[in-house]
mmCIF file with all atom_site columns, C-alpha atoms in Angstrom:
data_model
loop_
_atom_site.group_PDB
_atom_site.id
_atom_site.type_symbol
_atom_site.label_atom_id
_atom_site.label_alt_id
_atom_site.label_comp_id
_atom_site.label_asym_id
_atom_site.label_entity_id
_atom_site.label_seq_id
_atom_site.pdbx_PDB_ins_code
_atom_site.Cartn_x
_atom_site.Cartn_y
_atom_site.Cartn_z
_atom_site.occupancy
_atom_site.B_iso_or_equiv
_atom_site.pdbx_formal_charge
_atom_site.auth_seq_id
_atom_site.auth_comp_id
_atom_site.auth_asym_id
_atom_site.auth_atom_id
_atom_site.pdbx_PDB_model_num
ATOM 1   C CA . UNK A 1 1  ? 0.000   0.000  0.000  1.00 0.00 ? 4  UNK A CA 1
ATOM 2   C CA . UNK A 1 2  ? 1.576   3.295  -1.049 1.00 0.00 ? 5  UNK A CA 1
ATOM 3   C CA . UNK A 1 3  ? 2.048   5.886  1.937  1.00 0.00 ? 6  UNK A CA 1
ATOM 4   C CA . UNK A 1 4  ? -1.460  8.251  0.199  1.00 0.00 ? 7  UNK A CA 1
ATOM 5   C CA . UNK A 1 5  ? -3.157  5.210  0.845  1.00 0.00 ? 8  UNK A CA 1
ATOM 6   C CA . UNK A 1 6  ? -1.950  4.201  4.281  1.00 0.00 ? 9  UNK A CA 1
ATOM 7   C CA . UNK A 1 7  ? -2.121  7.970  4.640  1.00 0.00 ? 10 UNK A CA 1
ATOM 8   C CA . UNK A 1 8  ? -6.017  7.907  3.781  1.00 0.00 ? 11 UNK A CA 1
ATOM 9   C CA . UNK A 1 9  ? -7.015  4.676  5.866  1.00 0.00 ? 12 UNK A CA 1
ATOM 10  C CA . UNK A 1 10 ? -5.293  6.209  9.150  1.00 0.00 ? 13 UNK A CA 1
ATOM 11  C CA . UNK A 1 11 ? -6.946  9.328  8.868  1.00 0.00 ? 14 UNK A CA 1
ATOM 12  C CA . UNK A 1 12 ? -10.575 8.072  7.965  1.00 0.00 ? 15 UNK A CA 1
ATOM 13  C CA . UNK A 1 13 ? -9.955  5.638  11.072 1.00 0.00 ? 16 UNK A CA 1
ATOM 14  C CA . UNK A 1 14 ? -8.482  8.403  13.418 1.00 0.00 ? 17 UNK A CA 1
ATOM 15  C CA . UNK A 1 15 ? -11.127 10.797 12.723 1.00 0.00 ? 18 UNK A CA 1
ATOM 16  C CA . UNK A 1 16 ? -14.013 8.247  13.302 1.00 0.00 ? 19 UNK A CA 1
ATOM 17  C CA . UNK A 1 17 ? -12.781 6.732  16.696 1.00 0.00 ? 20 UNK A CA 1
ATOM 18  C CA . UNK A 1 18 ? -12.993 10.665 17.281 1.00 0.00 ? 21 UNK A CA 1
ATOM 19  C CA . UNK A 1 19 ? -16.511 11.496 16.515 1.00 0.00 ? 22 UNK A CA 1
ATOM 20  C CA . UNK A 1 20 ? -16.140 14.063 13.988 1.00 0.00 ? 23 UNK A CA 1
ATOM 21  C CA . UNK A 1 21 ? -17.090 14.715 10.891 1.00 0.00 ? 24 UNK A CA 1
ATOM 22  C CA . UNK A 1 22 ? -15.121 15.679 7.816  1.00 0.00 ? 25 UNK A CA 1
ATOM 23  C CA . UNK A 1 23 ? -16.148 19.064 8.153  1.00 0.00 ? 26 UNK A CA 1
ATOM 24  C CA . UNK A 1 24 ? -15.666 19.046 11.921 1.00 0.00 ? 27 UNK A CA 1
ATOM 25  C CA . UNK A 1 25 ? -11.981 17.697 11.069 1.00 0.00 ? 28 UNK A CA 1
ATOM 26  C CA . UNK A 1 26 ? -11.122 20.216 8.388  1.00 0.00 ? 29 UNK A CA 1
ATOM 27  C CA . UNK A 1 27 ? -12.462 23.046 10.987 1.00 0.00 ? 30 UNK A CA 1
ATOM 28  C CA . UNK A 1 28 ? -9.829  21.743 13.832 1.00 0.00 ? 31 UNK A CA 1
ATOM 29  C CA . UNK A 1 29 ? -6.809  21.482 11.291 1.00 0.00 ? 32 UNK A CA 1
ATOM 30  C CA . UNK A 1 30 ? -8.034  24.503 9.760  1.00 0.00 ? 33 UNK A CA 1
ATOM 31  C CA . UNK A 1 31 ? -7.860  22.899 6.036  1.00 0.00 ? 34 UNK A CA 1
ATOM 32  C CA . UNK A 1 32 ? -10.818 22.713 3.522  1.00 0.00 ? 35 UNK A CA 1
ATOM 33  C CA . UNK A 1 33 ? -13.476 20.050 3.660  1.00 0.00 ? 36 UNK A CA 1
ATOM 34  C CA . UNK A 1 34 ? -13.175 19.021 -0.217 1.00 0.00 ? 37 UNK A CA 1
ATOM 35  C CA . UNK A 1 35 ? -9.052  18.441 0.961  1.00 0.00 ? 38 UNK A CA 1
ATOM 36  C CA . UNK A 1 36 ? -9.813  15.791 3.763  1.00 0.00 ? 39 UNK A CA 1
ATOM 37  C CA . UNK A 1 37 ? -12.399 14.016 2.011  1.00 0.00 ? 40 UNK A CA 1
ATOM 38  C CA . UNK A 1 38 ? -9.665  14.216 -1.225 1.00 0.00 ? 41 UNK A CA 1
ATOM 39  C CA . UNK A 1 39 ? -6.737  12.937 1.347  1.00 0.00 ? 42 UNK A CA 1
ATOM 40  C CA . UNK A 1 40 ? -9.517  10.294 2.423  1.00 0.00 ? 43 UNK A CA 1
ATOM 41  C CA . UNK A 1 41 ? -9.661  8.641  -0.827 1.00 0.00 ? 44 UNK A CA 1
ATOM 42  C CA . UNK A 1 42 ? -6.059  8.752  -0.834 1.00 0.00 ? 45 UNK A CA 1
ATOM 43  C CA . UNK A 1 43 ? -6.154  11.229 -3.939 1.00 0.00 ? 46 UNK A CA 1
ATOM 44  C CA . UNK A 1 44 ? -4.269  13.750 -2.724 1.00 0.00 ? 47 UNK A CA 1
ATOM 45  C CA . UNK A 1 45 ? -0.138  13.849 -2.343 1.00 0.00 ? 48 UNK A CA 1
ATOM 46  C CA . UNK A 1 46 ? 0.180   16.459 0.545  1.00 0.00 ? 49 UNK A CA 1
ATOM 47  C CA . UNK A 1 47 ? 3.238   18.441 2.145  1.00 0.00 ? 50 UNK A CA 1
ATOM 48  C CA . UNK A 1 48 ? 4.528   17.243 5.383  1.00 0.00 ? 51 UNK A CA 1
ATOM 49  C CA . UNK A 1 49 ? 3.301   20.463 7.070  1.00 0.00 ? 52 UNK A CA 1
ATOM 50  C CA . UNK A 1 50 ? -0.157  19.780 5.886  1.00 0.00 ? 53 UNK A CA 1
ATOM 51  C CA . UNK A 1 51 ? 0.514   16.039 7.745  1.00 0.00 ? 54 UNK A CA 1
ATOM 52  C CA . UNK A 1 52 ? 1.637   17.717 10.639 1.00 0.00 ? 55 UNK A CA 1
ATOM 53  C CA . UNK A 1 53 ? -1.082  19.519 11.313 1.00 0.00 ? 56 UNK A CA 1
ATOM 54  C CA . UNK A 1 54 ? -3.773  16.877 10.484 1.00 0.00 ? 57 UNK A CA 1
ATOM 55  C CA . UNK A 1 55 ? -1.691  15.047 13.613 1.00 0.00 ? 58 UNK A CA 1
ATOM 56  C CA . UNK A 1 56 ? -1.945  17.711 15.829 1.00 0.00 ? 59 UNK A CA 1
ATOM 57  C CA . UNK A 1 57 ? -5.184  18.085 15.292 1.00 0.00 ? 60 UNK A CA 1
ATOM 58  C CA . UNK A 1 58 ? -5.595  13.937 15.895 1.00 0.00 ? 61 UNK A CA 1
ATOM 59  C CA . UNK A 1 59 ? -3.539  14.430 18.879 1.00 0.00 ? 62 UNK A CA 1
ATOM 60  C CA . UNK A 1 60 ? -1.042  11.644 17.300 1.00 0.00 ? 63 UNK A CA 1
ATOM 61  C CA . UNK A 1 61 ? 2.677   11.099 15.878 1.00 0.00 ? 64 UNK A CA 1
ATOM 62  C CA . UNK A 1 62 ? 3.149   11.990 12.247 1.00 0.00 ? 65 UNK A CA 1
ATOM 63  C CA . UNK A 1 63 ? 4.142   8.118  12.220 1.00 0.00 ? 66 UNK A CA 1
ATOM 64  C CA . UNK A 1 64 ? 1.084   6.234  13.322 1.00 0.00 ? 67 UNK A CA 1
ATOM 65  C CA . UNK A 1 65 ? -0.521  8.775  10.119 1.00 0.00 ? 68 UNK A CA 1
ATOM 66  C CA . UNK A 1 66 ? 2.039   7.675  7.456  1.00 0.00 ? 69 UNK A CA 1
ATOM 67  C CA . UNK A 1 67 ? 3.662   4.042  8.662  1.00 0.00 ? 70 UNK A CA 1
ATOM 68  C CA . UNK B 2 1  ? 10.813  22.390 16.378 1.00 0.00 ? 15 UNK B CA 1
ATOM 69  C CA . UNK B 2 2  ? 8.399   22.755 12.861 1.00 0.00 ? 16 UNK B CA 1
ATOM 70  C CA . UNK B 2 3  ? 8.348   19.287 10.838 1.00 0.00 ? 17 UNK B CA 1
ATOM 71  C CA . UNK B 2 4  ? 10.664  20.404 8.267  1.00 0.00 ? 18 UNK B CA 1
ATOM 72  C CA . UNK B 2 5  ? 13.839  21.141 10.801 1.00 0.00 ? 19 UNK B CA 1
ATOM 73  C CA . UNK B 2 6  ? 12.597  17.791 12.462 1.00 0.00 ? 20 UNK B CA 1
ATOM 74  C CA . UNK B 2 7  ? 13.518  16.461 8.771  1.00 0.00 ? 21 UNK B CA 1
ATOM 75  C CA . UNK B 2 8  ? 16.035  17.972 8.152  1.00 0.00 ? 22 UNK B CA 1
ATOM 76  C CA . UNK B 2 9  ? 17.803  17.046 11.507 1.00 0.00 ? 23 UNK B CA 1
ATOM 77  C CA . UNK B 2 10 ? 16.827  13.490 11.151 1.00 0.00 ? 24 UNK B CA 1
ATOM 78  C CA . UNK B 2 11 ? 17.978  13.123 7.561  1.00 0.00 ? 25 UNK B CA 1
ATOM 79  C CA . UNK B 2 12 ? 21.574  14.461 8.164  1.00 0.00 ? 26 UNK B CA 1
ATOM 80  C CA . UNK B 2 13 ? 21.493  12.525 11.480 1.00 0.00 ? 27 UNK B CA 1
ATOM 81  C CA . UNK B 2 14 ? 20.344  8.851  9.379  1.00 0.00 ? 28 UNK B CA 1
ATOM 82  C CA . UNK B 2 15 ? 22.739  9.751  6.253  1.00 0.00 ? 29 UNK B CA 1
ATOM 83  C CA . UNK B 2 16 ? 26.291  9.857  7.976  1.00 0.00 ? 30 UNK B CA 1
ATOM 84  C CA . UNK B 2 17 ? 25.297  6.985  10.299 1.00 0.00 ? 31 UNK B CA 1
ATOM 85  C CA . UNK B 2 18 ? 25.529  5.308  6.653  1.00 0.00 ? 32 UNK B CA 1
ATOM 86  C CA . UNK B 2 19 ? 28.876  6.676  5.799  1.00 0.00 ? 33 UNK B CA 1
ATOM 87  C CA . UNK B 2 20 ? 26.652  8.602  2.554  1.00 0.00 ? 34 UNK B CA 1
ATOM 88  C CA . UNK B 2 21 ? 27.678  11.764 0.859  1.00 0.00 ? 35 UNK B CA 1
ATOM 89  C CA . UNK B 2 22 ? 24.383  14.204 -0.059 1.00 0.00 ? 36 UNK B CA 1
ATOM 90  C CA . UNK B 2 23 ? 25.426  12.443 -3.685 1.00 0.00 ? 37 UNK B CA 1
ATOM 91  C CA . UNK B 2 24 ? 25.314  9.024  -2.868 1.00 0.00 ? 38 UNK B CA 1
ATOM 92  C CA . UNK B 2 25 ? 21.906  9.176  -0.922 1.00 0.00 ? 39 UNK B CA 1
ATOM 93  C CA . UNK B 2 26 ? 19.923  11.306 -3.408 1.00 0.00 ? 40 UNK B CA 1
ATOM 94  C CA . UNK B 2 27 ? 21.398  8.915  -5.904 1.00 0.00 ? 41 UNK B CA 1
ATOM 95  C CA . UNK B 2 28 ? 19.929  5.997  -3.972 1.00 0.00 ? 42 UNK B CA 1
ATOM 96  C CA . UNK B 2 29 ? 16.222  7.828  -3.531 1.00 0.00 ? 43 UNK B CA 1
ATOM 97  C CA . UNK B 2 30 ? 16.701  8.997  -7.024 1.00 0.00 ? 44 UNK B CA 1
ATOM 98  C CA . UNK B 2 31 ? 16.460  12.677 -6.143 1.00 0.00 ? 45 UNK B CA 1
ATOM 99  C CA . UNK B 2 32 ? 18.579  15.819 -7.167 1.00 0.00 ? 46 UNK B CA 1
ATOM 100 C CA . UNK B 2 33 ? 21.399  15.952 -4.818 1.00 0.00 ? 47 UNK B CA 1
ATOM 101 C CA . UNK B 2 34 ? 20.914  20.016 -4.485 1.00 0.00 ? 48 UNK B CA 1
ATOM 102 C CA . UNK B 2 35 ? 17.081  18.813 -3.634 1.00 0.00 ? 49 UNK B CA 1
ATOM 103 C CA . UNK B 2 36 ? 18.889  16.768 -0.583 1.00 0.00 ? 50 UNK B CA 1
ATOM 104 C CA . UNK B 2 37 ? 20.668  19.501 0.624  1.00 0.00 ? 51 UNK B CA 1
ATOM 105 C CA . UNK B 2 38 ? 17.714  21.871 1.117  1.00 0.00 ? 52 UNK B CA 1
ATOM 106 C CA . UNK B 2 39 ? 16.189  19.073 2.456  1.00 0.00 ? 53 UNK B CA 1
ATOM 107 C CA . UNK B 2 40 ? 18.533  19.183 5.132  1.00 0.00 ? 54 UNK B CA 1
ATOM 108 C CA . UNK B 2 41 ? 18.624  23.184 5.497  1.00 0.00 ? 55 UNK B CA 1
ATOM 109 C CA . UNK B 2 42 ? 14.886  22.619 5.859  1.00 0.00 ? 56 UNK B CA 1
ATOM 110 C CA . UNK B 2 43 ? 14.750  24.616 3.176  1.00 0.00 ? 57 UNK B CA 1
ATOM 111 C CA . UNK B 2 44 ? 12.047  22.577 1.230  1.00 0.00 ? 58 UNK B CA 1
ATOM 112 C CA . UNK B 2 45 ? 8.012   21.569 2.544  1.00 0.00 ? 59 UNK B CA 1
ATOM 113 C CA . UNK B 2 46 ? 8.402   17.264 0.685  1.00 0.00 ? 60 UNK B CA 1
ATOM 114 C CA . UNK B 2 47 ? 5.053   15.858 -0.261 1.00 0.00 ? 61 UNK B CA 1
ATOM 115 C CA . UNK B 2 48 ? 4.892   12.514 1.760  1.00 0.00 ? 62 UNK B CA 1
ATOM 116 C CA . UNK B 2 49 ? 5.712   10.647 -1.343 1.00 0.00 ? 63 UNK B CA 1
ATOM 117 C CA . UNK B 2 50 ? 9.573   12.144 -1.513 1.00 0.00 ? 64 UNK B CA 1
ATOM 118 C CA . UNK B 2 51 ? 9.814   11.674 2.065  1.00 0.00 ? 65 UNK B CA 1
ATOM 119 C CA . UNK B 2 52 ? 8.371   8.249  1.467  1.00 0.00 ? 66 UNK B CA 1
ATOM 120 C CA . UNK B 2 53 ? 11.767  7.366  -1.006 1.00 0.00 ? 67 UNK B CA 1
ATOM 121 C CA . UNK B 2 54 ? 13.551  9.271  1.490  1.00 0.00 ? 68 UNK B CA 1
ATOM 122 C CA . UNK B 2 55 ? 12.503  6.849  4.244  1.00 0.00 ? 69 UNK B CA 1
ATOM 123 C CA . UNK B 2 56 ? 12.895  3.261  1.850  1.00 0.00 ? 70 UNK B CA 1
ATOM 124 C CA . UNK B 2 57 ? 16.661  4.211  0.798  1.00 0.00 ? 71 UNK B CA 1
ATOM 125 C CA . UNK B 2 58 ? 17.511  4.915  4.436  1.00 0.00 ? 72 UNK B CA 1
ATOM 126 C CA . UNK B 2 59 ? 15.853  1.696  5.757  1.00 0.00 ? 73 UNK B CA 1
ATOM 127 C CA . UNK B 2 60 ? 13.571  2.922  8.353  1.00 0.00 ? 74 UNK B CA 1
ATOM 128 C CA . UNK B 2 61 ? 10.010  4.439  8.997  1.00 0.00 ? 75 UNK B CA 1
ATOM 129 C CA . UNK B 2 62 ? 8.495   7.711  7.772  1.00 0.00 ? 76 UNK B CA 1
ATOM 130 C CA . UNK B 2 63 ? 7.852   8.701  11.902 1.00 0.00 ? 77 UNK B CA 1
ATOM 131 C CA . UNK B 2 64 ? 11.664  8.465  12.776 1.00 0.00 ? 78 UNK B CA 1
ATOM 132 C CA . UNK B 2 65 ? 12.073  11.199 9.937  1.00 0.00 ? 79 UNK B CA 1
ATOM 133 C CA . UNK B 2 66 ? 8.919   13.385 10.728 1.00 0.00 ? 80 UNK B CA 1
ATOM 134 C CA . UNK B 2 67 ? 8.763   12.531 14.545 1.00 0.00 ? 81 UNK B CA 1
#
C-alpha cells in the first residue's frame, strides 16, 4: 500500500474513533473540507506540514498517520 | 521544532550513520542531490511521497524522519 493510501485509511480511522465529521476535522486542522475528504480517498499527495497539522489536530505522531 | 527542521535534523542525522555523501543518498532515492541539501537546510516543505523514497533508501520508517 503506497504511503497516500496508508495515509487515507489512518486518517478516515483516526477521525471516526474521534466522533467528527469531515467538516468538523477540516475546521480543527483549519484545512478545507473538499481536501480531507480528497486525502480520504487517498487522492491527494500532501506536504509534510499539511501532515503535521492533520496530527496535531488527531492528537497523534506523524508516524502512526504515514507508517 | 516545525516538521521540516525535524527532517532535516533526522535526515543528516540517518545519512552519515551510513557513511553517505548528499550524492550518494539522493542517488539511492533517485532525487537531485541540491534537492537533498535543502532538504537538510529545511529549506524545502516534501510531499509525503519524496519523504516516502527518502525513508525506503535509508531503511527505516516515515515517523523516525517526521517525529
Amino acid at each position: 500500500m503506497d504511503v497516500t493510501q496508508r495515509l487515507a485509511h489512518n486518517l478516515r480511522r483516526l477521525r471516526q474513533r474521534k466522533g467528527w465529521s469531515q467538516e468538523e476535522f477540516a475546521f480543527r486542522a483549519d484545512i478545507h473540507r473538499t481536501y480531507v475528504s480528497d486525502l480520504e480517498r487517498g487522492a491527494r499527495n500532501p506536504t509534510i506540514t499539511v501532515v503535521d497539522r492533520l496530527a496535531m489536530a488527531l492528537d497523534v505522531k506523524l508516524g502512526e498517520l504515514l507508517d
